[in-house]
mmCIF file of C-alpha atoms in Angstrom:
data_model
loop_
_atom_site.group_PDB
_atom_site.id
_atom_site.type_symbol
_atom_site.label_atom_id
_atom_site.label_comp_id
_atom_site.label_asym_id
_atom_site.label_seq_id
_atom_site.Cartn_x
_atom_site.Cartn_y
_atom_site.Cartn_z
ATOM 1 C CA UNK A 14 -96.211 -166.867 161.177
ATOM 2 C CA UNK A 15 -98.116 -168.897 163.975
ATOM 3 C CA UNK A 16 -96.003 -171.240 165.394
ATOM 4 C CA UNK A 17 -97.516 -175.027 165.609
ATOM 5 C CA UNK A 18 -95.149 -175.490 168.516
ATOM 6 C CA UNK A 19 -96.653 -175.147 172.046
ATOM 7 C CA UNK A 20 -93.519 -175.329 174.695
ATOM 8 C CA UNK A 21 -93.132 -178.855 175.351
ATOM 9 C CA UNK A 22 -91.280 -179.932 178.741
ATOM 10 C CA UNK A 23 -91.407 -183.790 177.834
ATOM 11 C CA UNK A 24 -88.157 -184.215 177.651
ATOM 12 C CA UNK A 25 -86.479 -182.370 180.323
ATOM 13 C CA UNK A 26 -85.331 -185.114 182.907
ATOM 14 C CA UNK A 27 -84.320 -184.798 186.688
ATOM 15 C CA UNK A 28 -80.771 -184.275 187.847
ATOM 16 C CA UNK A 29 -78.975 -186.149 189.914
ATOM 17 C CA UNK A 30 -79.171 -185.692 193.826
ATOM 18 C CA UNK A 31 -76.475 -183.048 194.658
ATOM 19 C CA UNK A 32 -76.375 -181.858 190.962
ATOM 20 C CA UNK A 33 -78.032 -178.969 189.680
ATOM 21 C CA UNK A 34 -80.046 -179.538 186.205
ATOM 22 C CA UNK A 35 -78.664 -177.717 182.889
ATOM 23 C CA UNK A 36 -80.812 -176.649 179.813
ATOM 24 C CA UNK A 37 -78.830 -175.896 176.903
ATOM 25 C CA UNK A 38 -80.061 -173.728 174.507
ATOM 26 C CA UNK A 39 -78.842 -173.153 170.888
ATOM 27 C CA UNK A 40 -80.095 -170.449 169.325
ATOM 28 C CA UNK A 41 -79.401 -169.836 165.536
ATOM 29 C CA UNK A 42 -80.813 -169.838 161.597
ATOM 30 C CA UNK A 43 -80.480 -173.800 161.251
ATOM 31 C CA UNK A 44 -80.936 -173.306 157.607
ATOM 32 C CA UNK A 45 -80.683 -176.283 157.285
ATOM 33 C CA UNK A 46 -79.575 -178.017 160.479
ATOM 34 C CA UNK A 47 -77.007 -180.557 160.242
ATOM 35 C CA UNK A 48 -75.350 -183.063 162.126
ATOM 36 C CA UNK A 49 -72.935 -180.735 163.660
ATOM 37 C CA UNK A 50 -75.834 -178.617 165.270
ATOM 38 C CA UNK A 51 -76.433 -181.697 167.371
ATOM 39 C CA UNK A 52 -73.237 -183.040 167.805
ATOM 40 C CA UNK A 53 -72.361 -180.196 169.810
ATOM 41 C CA UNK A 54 -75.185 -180.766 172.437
ATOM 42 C CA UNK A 55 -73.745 -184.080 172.743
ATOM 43 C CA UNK A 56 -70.759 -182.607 173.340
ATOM 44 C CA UNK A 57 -71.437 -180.235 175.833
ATOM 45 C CA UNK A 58 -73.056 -182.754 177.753
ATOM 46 C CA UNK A 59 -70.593 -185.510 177.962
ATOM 47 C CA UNK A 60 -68.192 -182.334 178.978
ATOM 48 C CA UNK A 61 -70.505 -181.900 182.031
ATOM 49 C CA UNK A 62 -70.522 -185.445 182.522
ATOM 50 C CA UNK A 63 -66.626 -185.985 183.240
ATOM 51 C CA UNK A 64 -66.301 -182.376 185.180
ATOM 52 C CA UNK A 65 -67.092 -182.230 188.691
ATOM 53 C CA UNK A 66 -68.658 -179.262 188.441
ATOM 54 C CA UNK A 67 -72.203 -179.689 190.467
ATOM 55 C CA UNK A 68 -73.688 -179.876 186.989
ATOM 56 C CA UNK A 69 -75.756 -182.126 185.010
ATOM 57 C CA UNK A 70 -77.239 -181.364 181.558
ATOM 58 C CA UNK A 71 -81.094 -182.384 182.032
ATOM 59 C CA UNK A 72 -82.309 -181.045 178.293
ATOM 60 C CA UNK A 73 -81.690 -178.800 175.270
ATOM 61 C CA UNK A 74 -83.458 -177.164 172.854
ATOM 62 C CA UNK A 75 -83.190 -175.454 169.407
ATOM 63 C CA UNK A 76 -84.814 -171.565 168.998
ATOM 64 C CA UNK A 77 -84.713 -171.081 165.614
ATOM 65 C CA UNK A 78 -84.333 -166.975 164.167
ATOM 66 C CA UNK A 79 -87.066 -165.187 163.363
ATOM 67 C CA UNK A 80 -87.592 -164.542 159.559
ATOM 68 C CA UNK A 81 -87.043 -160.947 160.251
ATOM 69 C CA UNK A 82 -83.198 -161.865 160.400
ATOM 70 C CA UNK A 83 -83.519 -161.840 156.943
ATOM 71 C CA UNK A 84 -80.006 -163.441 156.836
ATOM 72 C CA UNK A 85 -79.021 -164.606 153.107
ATOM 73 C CA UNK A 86 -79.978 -168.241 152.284
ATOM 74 C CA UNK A 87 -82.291 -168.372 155.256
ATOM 75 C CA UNK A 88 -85.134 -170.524 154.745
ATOM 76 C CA UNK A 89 -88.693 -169.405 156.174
ATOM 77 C CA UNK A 90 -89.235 -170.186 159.873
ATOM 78 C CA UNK A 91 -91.785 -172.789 158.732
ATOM 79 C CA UNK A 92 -89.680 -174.815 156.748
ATOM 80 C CA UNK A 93 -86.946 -174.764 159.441
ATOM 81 C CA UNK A 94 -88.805 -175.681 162.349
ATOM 82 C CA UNK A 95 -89.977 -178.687 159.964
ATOM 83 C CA UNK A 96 -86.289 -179.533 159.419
ATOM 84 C CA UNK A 97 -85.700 -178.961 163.622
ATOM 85 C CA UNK A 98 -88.325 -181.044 164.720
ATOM 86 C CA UNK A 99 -87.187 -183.963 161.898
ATOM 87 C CA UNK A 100 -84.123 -183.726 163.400
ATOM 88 C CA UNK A 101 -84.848 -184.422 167.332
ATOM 89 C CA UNK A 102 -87.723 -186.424 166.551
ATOM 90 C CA UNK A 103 -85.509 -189.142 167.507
ATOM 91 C CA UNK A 104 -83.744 -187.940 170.660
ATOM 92 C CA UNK A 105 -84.848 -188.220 174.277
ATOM 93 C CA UNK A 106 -84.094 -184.791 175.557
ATOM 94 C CA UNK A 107 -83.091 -182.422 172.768
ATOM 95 C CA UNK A 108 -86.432 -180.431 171.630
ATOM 96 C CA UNK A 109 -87.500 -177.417 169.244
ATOM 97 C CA UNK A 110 -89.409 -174.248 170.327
ATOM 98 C CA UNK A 111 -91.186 -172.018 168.015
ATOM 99 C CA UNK A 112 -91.580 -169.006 170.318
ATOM 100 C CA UNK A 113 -88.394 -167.386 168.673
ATOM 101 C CA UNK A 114 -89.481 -168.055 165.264
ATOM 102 C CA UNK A 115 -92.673 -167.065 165.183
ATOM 103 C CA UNK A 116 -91.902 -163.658 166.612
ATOM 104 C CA UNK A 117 -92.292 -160.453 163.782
ATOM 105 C CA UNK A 118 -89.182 -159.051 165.103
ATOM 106 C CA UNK A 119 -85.437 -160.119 165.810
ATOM 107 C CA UNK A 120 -85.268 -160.956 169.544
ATOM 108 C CA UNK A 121 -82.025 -160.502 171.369
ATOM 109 C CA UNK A 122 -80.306 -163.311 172.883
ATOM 110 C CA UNK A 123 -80.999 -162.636 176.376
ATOM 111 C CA UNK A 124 -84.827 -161.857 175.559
ATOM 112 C CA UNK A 125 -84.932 -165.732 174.304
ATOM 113 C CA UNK A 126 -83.083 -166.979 177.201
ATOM 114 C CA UNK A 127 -85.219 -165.293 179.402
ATOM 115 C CA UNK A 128 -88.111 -166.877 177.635
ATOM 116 C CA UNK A 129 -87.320 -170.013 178.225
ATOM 117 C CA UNK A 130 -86.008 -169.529 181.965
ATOM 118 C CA UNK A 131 -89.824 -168.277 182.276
ATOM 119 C CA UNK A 132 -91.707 -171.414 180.646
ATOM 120 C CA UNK A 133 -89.008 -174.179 182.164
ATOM 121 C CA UNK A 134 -88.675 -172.379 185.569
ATOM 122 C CA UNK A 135 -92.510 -170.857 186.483
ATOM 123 C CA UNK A 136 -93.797 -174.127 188.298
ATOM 124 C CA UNK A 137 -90.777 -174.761 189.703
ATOM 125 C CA UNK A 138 -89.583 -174.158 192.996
ATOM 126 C CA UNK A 139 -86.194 -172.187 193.600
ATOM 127 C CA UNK A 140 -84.291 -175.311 195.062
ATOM 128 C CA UNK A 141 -85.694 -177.181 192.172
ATOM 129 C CA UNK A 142 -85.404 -174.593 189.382
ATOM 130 C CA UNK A 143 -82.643 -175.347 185.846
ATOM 131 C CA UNK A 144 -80.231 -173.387 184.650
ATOM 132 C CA UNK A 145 -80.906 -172.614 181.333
ATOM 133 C CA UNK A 146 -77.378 -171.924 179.716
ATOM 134 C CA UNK A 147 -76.513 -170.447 176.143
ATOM 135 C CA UNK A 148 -74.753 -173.516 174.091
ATOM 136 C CA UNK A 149 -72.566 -171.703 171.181
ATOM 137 C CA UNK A 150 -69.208 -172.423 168.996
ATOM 138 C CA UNK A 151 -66.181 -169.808 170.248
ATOM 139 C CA UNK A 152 -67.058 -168.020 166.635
ATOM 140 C CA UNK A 153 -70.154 -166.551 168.727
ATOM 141 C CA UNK A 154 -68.048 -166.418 171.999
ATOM 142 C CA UNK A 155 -65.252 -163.923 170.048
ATOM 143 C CA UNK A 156 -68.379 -161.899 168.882
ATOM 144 C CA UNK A 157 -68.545 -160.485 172.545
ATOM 145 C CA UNK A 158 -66.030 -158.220 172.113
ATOM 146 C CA UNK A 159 -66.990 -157.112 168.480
ATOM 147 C CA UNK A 160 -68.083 -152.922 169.170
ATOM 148 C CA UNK A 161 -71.665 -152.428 168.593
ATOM 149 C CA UNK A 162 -72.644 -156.574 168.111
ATOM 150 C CA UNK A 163 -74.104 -156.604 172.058
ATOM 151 C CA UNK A 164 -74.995 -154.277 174.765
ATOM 152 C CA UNK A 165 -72.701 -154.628 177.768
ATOM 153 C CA UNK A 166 -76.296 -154.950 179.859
ATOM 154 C CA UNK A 167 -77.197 -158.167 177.935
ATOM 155 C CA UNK A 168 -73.999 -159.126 177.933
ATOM 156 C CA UNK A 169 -74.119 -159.588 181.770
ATOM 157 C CA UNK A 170 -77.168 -161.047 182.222
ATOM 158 C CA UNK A 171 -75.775 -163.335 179.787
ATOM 159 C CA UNK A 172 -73.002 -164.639 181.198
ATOM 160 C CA UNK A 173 -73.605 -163.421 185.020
ATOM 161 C CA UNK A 174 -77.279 -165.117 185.111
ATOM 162 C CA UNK A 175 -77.233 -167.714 182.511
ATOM 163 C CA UNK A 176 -73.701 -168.506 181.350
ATOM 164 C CA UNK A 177 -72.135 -170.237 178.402
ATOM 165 C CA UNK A 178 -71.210 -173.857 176.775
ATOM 166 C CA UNK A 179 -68.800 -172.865 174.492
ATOM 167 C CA UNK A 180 -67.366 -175.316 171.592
ATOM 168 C CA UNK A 181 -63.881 -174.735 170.740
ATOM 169 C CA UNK A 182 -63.136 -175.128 167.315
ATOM 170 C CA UNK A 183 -60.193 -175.118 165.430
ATOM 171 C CA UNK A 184 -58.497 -172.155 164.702
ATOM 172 C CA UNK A 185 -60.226 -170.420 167.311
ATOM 173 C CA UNK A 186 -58.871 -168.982 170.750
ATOM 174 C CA UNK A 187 -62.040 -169.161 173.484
ATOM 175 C CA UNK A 188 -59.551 -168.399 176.006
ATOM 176 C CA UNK A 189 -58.237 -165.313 174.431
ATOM 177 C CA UNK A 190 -61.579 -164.218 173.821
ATOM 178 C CA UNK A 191 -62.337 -163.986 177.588
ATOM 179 C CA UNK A 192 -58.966 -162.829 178.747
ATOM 180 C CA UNK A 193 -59.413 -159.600 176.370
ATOM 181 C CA UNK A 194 -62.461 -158.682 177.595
ATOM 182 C CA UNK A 195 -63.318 -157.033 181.455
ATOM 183 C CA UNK A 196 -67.134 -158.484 181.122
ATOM 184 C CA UNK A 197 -66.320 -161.881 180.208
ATOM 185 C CA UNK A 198 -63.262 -162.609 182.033
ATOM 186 C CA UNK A 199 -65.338 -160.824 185.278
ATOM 187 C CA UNK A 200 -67.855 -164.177 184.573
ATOM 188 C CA UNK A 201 -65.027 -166.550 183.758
ATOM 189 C CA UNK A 202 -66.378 -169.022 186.095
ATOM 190 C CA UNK A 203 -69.816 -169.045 184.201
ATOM 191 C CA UNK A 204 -68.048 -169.757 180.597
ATOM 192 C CA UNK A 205 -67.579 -173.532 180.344
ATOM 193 C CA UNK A 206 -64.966 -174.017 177.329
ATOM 194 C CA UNK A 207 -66.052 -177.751 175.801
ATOM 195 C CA UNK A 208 -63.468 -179.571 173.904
ATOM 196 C CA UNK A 209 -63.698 -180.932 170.440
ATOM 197 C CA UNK A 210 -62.557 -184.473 170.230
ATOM 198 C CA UNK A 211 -62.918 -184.992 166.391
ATOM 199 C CA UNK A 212 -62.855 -181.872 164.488
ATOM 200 C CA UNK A 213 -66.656 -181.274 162.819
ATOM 201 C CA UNK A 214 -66.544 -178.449 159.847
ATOM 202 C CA UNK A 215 -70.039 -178.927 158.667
ATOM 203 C CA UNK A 216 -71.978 -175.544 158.299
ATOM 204 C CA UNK A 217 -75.140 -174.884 156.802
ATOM 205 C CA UNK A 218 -73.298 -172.454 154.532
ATOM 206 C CA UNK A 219 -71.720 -175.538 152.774
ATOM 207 C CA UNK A 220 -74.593 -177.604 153.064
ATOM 208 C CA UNK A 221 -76.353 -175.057 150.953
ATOM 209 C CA UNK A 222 -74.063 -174.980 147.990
ATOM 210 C CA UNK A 223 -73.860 -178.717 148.115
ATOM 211 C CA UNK A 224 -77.796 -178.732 147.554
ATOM 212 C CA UNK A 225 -77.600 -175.918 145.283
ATOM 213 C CA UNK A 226 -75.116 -178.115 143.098
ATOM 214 C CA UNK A 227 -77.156 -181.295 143.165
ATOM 215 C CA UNK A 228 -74.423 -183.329 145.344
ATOM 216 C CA UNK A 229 -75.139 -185.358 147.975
ATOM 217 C CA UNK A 230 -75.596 -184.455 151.416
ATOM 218 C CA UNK A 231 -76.256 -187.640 153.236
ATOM 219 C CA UNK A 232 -74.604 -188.610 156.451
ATOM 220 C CA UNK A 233 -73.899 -184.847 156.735
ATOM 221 C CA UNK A 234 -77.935 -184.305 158.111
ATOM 222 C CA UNK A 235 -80.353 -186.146 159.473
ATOM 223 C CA UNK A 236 -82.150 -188.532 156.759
ATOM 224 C CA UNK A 237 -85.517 -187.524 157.788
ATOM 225 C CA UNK A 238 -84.018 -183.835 157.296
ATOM 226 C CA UNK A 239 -82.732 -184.095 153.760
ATOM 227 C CA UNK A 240 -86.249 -186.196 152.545
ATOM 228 C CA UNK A 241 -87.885 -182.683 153.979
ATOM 229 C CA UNK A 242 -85.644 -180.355 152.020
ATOM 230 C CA UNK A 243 -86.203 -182.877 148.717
ATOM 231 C CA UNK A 244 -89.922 -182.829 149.159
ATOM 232 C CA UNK A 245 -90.161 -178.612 149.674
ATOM 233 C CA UNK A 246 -87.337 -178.021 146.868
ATOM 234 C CA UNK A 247 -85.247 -176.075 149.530
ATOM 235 C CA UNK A 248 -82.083 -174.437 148.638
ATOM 236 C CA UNK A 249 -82.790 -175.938 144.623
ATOM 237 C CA UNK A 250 -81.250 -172.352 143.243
ATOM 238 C CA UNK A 251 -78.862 -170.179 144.850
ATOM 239 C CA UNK A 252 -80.203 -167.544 147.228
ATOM 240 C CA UNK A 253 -81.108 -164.317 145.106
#
């Protein structure tokens, strides 16, 4: 596909003096997004916020998967950067890039975040240059140590270059994640666990049968979101 999305820096703002400026970056399917996709941005913000940390969350974007994912019940790349773009149409410094998307192959994590260090960072000078940093749920955290899921290389580029806002979520042990692993307790400093103040279970997965059963999904996405997936018939019939 051919992305309609040139990389937009519109809403990237200035940090404070003394801080250094944050990007977040989520990267994921978003088929569909939902209301917990940008909840957590909010989250990992106001986390930044109330830490003394030197660090101030300037901007975030969504990178949606490439079709060649081919993950079950995604939705093409066109439709879902539709849905993104619905869905931050609204906010003042969350935006969607189609660079990931529109790409014929699967890109690894660290190729995308290198991306976007590149197009945020190259008129920049280095005192004034962001910190893009992966934003991602402890589900994706615990995947670190999974055999075969990432390449020890990326893996420390990863977390010793960029580093990670992680989510906790119930059920879910960020901590013990990075204490059973050499690489990521090594960049323990660079993994910023971020609470959960009210519990938010929403997942696309859901969302989809929901949709696939005719029931309502209001207040669960964006309106502007679920008036897209009426008009296109997404996620009408369960995935083949």
């Amino acid at each position: 596909m051919q992305a309609d999305f040139p990389f937009s820096l519109d809403k990237l703002g200035t940090p404070s003096p003394g801080k250094r400026g944050v990007v977040l970056l989520a990267c994921g399917s978003f088929s569909p997004i939902t209301n917990m996709h940008l909840r957590i941005f909010e989250d990992a913000r106001t986390w930044f916020q109330i830490r003394d940390l030197g660090l101030e969350v300037v901007g975030g974007y969504l990178s949606p998967v490439t079709d060649a994912y081919k993950k079950k019940g995604l939705a093409s790349a066109t439709h879902r950067l539709e849905m993104c773009k619905r869905a931050v149409e609204n906010s003042d410094w969350i935006n969607v890039d189609g660079w990931e998307a529109a790409q014929d192959e699967f890109q690894r994590t660290v190729v995308v975040l290198q991306y976007f260090d590149r197009k945020i960072n190259e008129n920049r000078s280095e005192e004034d240059r962001l910190q893009v940093m992966l934003l991602c749920g402890s589900d994706l955290l615990a995947s670190f140590n999974t055999p075969g899921v990432w390449a020890d290389e990326d893996l420390e580029v990863i977390l010793g270059k960029y580093g990670v806002a992680c989510i906790q979520r119930e059920g879910s042990d960020a901590m013990k994640s990075i204490v059973s692993s050499d690489i990521l307790f090594r960049h323990l400093n660079n993994i910023h666990l971020v609470p959960t103040w009210i519990p938010n279970d929403v997942s696309s997965t859901r969302i989809r049968q929901m949709l696939n059963r005719g029931l309502s999904v209001k207040y669960f996405m964006p309106d502007r979101v679920i008036q897209y997936i009426q008009e296109n018939n997404l996620y009408a019939n369960p995935p083949a």
